[in-house]
Structures are given as structure tokens and as C-alpha cells.
Backbone as a chain_set.jsonl record, in Angstrom:
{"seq": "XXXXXXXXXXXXXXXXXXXXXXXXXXXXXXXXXXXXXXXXXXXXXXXXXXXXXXXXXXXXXXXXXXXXXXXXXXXXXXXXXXXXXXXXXXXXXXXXXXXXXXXXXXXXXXXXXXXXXXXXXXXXXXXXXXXXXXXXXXXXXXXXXXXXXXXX", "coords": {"N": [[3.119, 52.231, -20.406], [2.27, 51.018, -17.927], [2.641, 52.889, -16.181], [0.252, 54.751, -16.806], [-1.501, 53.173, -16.92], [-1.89, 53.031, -14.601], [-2.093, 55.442, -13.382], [-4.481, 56.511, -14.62], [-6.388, 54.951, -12.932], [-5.881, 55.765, -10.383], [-6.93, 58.454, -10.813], [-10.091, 57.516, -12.02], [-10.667, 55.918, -9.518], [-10.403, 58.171, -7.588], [-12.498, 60.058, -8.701], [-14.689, 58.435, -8.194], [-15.025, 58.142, -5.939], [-15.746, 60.89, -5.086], [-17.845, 60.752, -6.526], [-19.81, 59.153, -5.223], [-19.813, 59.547, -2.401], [-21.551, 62.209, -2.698], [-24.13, 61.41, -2.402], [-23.199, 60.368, 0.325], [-21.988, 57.864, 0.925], [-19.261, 55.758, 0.818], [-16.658, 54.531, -1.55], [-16.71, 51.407, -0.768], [-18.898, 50.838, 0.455], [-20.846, 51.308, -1.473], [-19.635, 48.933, -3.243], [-20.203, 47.116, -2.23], [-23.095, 47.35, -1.806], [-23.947, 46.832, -4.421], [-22.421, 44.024, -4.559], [-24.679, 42.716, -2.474], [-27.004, 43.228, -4.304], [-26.48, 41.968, -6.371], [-26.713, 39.185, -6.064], [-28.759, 38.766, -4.001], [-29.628, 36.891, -0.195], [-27.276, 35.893, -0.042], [-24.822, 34.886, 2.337], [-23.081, 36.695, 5.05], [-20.406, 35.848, 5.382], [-19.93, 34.75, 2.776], [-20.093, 36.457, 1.154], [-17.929, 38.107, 2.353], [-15.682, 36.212, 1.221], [-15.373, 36.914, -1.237], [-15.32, 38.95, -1.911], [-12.39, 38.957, -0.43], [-12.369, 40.769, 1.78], [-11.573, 41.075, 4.97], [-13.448, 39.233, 7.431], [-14.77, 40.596, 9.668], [-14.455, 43.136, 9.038], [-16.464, 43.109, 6.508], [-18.447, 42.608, 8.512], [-18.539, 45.117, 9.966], [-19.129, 47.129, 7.669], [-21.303, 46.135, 6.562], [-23.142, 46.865, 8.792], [-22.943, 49.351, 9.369], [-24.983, 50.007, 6.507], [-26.87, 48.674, 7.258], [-27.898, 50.322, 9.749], [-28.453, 52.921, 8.203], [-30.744, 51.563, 6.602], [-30.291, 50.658, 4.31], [-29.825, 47.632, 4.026], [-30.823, 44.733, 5.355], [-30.239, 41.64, 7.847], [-31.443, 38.646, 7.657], [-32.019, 35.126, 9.27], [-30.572, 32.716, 8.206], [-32.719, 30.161, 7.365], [-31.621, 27.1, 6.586], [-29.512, 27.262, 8.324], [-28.775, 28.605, 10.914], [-26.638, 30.141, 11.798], [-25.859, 31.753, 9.9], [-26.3, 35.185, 8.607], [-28.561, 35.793, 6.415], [-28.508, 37.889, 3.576], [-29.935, 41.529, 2.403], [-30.887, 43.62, 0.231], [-33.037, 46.252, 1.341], [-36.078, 48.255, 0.499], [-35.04, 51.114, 0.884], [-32.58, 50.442, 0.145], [-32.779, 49.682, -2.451], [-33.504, 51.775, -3.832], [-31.31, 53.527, -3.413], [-29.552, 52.081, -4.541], [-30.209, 52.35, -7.88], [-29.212, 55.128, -7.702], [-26.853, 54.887, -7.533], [-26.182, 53.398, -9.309], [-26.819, 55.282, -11.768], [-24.993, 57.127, -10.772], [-22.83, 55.689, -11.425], [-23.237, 55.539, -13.891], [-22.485, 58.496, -15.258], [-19.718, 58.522, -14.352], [-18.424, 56.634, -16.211], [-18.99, 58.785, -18.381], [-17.303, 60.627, -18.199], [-15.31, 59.591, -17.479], [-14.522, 58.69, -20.598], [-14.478, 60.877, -21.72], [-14.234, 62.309, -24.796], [-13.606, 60.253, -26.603], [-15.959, 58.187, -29.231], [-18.335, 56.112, -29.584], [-17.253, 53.461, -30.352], [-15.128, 53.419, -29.719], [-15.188, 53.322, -27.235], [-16.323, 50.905, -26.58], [-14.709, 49.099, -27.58], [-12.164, 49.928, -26.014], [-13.184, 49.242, -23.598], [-13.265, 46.13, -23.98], [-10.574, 45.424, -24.522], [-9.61, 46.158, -21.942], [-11.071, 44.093, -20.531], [-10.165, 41.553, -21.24], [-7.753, 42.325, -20.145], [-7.736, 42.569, -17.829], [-8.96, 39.751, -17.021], [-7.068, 38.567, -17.645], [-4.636, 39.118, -16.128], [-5.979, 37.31, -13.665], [-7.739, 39.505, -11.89], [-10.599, 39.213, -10.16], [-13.921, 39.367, -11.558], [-16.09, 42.533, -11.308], [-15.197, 42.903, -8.748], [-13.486, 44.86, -6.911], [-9.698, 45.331, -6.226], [-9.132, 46.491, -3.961], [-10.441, 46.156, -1.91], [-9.166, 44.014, -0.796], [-7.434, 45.386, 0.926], [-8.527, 46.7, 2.901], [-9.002, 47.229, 6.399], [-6.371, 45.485, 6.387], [-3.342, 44.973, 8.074], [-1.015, 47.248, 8.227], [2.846, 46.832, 7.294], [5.213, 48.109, 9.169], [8.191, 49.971, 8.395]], "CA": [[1.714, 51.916, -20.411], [1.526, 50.645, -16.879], [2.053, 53.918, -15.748], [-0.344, 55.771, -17.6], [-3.043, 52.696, -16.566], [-1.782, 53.373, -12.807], [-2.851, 56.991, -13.199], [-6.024, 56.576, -14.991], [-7.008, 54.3, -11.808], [-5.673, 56.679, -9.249], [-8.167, 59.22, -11.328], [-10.976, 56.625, -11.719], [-10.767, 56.151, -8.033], [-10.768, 59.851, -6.897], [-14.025, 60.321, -9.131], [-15.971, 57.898, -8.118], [-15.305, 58.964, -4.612], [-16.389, 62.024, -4.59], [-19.451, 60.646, -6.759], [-20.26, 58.501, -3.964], [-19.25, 61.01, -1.229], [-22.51, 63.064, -2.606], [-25.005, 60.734, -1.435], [-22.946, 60.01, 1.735], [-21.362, 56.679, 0.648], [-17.79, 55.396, 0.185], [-16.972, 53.253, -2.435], [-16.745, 50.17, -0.301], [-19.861, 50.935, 0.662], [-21.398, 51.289, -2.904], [-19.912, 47.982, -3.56], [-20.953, 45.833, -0.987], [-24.488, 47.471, -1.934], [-23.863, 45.874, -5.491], [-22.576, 42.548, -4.415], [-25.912, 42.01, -2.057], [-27.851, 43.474, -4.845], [-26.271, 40.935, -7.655], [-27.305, 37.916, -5.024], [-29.571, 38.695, -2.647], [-29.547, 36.118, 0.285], [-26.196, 35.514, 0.482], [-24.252, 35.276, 3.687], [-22.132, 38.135, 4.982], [-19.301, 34.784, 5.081], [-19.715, 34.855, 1.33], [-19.533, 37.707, 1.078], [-16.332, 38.333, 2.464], [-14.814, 35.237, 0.457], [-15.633, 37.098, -2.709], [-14.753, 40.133, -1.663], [-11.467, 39.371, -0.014], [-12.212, 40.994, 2.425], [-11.889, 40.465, 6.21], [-15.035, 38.983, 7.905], [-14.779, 41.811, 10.647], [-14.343, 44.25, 8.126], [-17.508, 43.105, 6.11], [-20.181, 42.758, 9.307], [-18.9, 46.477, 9.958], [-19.773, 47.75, 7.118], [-23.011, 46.046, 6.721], [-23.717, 47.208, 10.158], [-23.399, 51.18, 9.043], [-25.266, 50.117, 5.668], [-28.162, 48.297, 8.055], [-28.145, 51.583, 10.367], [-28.951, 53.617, 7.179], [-31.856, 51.611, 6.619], [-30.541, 49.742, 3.109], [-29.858, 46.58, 4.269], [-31.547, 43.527, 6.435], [-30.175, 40.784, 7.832], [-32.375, 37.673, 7.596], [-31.663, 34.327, 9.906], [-30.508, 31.96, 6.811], [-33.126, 28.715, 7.619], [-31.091, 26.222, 6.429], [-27.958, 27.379, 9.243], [-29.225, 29.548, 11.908], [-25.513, 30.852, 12.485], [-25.705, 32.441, 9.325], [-27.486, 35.679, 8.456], [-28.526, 36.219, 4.645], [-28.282, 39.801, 3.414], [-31.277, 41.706, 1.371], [-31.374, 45.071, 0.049], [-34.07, 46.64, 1.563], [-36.697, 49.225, -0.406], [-34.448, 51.824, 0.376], [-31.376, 50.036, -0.888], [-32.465, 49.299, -3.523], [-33.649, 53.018, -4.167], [-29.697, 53.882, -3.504], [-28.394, 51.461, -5.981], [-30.481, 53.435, -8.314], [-28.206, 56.55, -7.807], [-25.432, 54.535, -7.982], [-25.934, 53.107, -10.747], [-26.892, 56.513, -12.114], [-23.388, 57.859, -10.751], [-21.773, 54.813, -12.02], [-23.003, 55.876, -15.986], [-21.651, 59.093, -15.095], [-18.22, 58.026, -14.044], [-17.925, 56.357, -17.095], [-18.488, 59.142, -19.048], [-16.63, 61.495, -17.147], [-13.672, 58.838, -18.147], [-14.422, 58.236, -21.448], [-14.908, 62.105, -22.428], [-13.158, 62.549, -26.072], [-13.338, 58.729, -26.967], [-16.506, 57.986, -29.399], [-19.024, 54.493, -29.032], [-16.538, 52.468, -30.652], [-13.609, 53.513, -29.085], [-15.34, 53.208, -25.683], [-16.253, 49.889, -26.59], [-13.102, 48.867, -28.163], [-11.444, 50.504, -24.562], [-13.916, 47.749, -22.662], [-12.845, 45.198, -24.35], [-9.126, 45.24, -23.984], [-9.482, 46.075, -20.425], [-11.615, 42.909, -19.646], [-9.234, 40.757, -21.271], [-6.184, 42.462, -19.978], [-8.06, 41.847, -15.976], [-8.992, 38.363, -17.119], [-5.189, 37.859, -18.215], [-4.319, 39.205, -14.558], [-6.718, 36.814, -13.12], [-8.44, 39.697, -11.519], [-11.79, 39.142, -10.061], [-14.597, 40.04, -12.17], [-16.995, 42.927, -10.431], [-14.525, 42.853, -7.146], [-12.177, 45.659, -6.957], [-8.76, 44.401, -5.648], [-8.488, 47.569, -2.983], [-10.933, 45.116, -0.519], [-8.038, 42.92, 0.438], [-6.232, 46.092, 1.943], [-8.863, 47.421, 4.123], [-8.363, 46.966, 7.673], [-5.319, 45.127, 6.703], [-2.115, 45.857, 8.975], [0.403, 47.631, 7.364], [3.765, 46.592, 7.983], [6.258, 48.689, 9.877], [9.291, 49.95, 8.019]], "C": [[1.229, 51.604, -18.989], [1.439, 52.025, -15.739], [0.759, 54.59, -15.669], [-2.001, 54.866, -16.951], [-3.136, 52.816, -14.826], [-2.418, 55.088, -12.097], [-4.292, 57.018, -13.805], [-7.062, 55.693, -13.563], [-7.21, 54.621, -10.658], [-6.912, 57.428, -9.495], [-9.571, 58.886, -11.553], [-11.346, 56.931, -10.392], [-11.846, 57.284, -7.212], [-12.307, 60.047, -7.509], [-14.317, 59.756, -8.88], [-16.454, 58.068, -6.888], [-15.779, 59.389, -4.32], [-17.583, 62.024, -5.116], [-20.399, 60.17, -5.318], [-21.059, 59.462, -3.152], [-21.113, 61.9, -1.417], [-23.903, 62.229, -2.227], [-24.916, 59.983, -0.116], [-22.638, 58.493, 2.04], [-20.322, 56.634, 0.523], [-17.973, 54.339, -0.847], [-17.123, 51.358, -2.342], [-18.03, 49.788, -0.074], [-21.006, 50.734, -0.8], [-20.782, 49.714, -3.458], [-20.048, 46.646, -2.904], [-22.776, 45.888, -1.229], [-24.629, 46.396, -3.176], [-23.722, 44.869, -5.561], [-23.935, 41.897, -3.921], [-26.459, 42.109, -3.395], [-27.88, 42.055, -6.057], [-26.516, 39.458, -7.31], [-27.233, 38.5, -3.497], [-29.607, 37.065, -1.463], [-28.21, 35.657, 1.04], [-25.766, 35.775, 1.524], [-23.011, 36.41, 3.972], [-20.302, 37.356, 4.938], [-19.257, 35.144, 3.618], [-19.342, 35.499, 1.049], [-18.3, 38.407, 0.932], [-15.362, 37.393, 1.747], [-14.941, 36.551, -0.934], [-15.362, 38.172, -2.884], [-13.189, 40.207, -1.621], [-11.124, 40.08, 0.99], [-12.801, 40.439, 4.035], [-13.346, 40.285, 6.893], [-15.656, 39.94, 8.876], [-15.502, 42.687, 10.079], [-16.212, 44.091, 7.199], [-18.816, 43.258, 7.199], [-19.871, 44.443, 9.865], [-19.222, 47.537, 9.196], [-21.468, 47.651, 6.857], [-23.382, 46.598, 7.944], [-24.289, 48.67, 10.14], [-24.325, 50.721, 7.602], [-27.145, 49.596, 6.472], [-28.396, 49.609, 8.888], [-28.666, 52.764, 9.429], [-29.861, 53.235, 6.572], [-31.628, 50.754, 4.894], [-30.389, 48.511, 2.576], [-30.167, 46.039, 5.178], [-31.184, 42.226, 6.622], [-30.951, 39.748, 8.094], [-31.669, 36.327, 8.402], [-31.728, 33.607, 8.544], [-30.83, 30.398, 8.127], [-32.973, 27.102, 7.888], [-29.763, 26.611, 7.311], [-28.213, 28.768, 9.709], [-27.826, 30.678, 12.246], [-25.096, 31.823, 11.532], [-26.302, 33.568, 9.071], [-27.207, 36.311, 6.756], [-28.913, 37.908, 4.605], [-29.014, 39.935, 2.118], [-30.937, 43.137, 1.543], [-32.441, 45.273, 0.531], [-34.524, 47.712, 0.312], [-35.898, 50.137, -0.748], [-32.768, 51.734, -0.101], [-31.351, 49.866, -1.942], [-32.29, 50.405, -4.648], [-32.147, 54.036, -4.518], [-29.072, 53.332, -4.74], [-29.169, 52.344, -6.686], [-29.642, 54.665, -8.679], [-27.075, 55.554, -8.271], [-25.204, 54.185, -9.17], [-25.818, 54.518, -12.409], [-24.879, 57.393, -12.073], [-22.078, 57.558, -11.225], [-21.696, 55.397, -14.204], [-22.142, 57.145, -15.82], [-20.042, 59.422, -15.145], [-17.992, 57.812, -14.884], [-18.028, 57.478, -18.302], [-17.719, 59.977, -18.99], [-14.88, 60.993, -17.847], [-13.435, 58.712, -19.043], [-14.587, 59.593, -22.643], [-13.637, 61.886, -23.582], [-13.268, 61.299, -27.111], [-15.245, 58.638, -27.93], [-16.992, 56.296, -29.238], [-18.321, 53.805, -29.079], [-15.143, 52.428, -29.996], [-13.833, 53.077, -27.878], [-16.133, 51.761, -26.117], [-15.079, 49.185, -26.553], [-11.831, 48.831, -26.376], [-11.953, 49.089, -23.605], [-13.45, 46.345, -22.953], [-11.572, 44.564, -24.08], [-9.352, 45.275, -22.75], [-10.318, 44.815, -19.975], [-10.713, 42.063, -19.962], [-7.685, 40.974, -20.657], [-6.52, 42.132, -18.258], [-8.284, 40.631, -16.27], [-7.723, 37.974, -16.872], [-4.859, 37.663, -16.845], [-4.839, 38.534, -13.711], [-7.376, 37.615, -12.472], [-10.206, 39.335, -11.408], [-12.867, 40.007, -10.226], [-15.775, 41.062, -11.122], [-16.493, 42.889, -9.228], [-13.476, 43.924, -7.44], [-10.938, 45.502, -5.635], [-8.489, 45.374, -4.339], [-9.151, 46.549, -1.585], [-9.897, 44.517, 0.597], [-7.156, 44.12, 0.907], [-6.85, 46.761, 3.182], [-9.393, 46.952, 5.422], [-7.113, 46.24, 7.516], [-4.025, 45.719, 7.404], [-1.282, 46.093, 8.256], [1.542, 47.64, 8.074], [4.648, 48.053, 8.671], [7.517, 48.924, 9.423], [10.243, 50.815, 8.704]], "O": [[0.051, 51.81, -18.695], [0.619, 52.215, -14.841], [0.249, 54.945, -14.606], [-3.081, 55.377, -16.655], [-4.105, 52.72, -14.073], [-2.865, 55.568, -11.055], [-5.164, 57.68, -13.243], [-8.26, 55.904, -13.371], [-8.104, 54.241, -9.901], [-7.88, 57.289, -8.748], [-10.381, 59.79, -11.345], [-12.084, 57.854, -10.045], [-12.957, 57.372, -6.689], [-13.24, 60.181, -6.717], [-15.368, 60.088, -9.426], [-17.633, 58.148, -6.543], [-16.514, 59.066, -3.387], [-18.458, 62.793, -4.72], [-21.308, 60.711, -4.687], [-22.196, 59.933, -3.14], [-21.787, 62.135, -0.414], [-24.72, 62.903, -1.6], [-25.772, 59.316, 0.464], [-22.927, 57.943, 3.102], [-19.947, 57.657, -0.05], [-18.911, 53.566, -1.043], [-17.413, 50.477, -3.151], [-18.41, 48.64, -0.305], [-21.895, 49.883, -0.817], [-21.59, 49.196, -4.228], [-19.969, 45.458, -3.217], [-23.568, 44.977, -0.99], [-25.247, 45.338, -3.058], [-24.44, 44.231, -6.331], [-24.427, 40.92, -4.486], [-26.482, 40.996, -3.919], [-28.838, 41.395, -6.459], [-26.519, 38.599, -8.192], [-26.467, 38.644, -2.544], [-29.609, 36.027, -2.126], [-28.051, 35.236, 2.186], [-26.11, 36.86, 1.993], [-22.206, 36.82, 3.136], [-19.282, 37.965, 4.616], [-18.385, 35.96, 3.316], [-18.2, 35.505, 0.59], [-17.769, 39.01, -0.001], [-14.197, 37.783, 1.663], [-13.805, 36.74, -1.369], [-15.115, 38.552, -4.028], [-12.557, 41.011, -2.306], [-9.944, 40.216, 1.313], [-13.805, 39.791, 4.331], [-14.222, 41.149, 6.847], [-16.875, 40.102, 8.931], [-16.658, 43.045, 10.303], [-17.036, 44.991, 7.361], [-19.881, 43.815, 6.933], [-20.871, 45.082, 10.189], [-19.537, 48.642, 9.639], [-22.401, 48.454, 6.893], [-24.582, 46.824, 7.794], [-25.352, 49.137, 10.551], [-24.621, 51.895, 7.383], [-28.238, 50.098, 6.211], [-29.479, 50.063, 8.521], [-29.357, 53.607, 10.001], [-30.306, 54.073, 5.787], [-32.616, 50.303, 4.315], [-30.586, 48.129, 1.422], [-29.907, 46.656, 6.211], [-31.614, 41.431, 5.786], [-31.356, 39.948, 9.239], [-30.459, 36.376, 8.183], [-32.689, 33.772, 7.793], [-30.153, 29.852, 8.998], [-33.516, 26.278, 8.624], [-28.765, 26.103, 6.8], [-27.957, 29.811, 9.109], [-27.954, 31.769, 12.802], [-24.248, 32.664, 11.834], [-27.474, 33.264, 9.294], [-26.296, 36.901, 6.175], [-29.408, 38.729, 5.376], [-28.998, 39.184, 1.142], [-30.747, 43.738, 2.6], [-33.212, 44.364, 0.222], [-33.768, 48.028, -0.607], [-35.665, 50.405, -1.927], [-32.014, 52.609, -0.528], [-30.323, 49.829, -2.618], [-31.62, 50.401, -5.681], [-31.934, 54.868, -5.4], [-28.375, 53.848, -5.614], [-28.978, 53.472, -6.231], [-29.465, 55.076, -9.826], [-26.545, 55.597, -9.382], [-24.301, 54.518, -9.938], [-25.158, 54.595, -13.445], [-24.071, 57.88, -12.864], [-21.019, 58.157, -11.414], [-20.884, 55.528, -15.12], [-20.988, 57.0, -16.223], [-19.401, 60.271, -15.763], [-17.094, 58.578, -15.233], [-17.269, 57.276, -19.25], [-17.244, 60.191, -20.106], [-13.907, 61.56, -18.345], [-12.228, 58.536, -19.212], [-14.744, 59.512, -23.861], [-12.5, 61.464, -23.376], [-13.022, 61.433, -28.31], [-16.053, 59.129, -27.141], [-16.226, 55.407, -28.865], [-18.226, 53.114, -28.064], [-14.337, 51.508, -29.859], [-12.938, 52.474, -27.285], [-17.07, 51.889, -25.329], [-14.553, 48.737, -25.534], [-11.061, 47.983, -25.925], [-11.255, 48.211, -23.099], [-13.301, 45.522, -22.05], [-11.425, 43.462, -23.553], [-9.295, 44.146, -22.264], [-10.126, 44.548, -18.789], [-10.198, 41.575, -18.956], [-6.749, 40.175, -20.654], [-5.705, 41.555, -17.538], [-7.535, 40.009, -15.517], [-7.355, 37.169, -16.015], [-4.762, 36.561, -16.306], [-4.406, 38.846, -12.602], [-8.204, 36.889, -11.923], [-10.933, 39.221, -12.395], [-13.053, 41.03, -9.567], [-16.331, 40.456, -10.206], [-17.37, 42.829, -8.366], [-12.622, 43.688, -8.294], [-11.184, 45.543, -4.429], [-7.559, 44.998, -3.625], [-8.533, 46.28, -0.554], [-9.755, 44.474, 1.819], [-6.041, 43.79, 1.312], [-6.248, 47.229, 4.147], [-10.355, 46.187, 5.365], [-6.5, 46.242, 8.584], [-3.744, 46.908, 7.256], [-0.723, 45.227, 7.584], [1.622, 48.182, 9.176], [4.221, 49.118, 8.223], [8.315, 48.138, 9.933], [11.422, 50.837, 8.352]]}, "num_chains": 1, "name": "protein.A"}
């Protein structure tokens, strides 16, 4: 079984990629859009706590996601050293697709399986990432990118 859920994730993956990929996004990118989007304001610090990923790593992506015009950093009032992060118009216009590419994906994955089954499917899988303590809405690939890979 843990095979079989190691290949459906590999395959997951790859599709959502190349969903991405067609509006000129990665998927890190698509969910860094989603975290601002799900709290607006927040700091790009937060951010990266909740992510997991490195603080580097997060102000360079916002940096290409601000250069594309779908995010704005704001001076956060209450702590000048911070800057809060806002979808702009046309971020928000992006999530849009994504979200669009995201129903997709799922049915793409769920071809063969009727409502109940693809409920039924949701279900187990939230409790079986709960079980794992995975973090809900965070996909665990964050904590590897820019990380150094060892040397064997």
C-alpha cells in the first residue's frame, strides 16, 4: 500500500506540474499564492514558519511572484521590519486558474472512482495525513527546497 500511495504522489505531482507549468507557474509558486490568499497580511516570516520553508527561499519566491505583478508587499504598521503580503488584483485573478486547474487535477486523479468513492477516498486520506501529523494545506516537499543535500 505504501508503494502504490508513493506512486500515486509521484503521479499527482507530475500533473499538477505541468498544470501549473501552463500558466507559467511552479507548484511552489501556486502554493505560496494560496497560503497569502488563505491570510492575507501575513508576514513573509510566517510564512516561512508554516511553510517550512527557508526564509531566503520564501522572499525569493515572493520576489518572482511580486515581479509578475500578483503580489505586494505592504510595511506591517505594527513592526516596520516586517512586510505583510497581499494578493494583488492580478493574483487574485491567477488563483482563479488555479483553483480551476486544481478541480481539474482532481479529476484527472479520481477518473473511474464515482462521488462516493471520491469522497470516501478524501476521507481516509485526511485521517491517514492527520495520523502522520502532516500539515494541513502545506505540502511536505517545502522543507527540501534549497535545502543542501548531503554528499555521499
Amino acid at each position: 500500500m505504501a508503494f502504490l500511495l508513493s506512486q500515486l504522489g509521484h503521479r499527482s505531482a507530475s500533473v499538477f506540474a505541468d498544470l501549473v507549468a501552463s500558466i507559467d507557474l511552479t507548484p511552489p509558486h501556486a502554493g505560496i499564492l494560496r497560503a497569502i490568499a488563505a491570510e492575507p497580511g501575513r508576514s513573509q516570516q510566517a510564512l516561512s514558519g508554516q511553510l517550512g520553508l527557508l526564509p531566503s527561499r520564501v522572499v525569493a519566491y515572493v520576489d518572482e511572484l511580486e515581479d509578475r505583478g500578483y503580489v505586494e508587499r505592504r510595511r506591517n504598521p505594527n513592526d516596520r521590519r516586517l512586510h505583510a503580503l497581499y494578493l494583488t488584483a492580478a493574483g487574485k485573478k491567477v488563483m482563479g486558474k488555479i483553483g480551476e486547474l486544481g478541480r481539474q487535477h482532481e479529476r484527472l486523479l479520481t477518473a473511474g472512482l464515482d462521488a462516493a468513492q471520491r469522497d470516501t477516498l478524501g476521507q481516509l486520506l485526511r485521517t491517514v495525513a492527520e495520523h502522520q501529523g502532516l500539515t494541513p494545506h502545506v505540502h511536505p516537499g517545502y522543507r527540501m527546497l534549497g535545502a543542501v543535500k548531503p554528499v555521499l
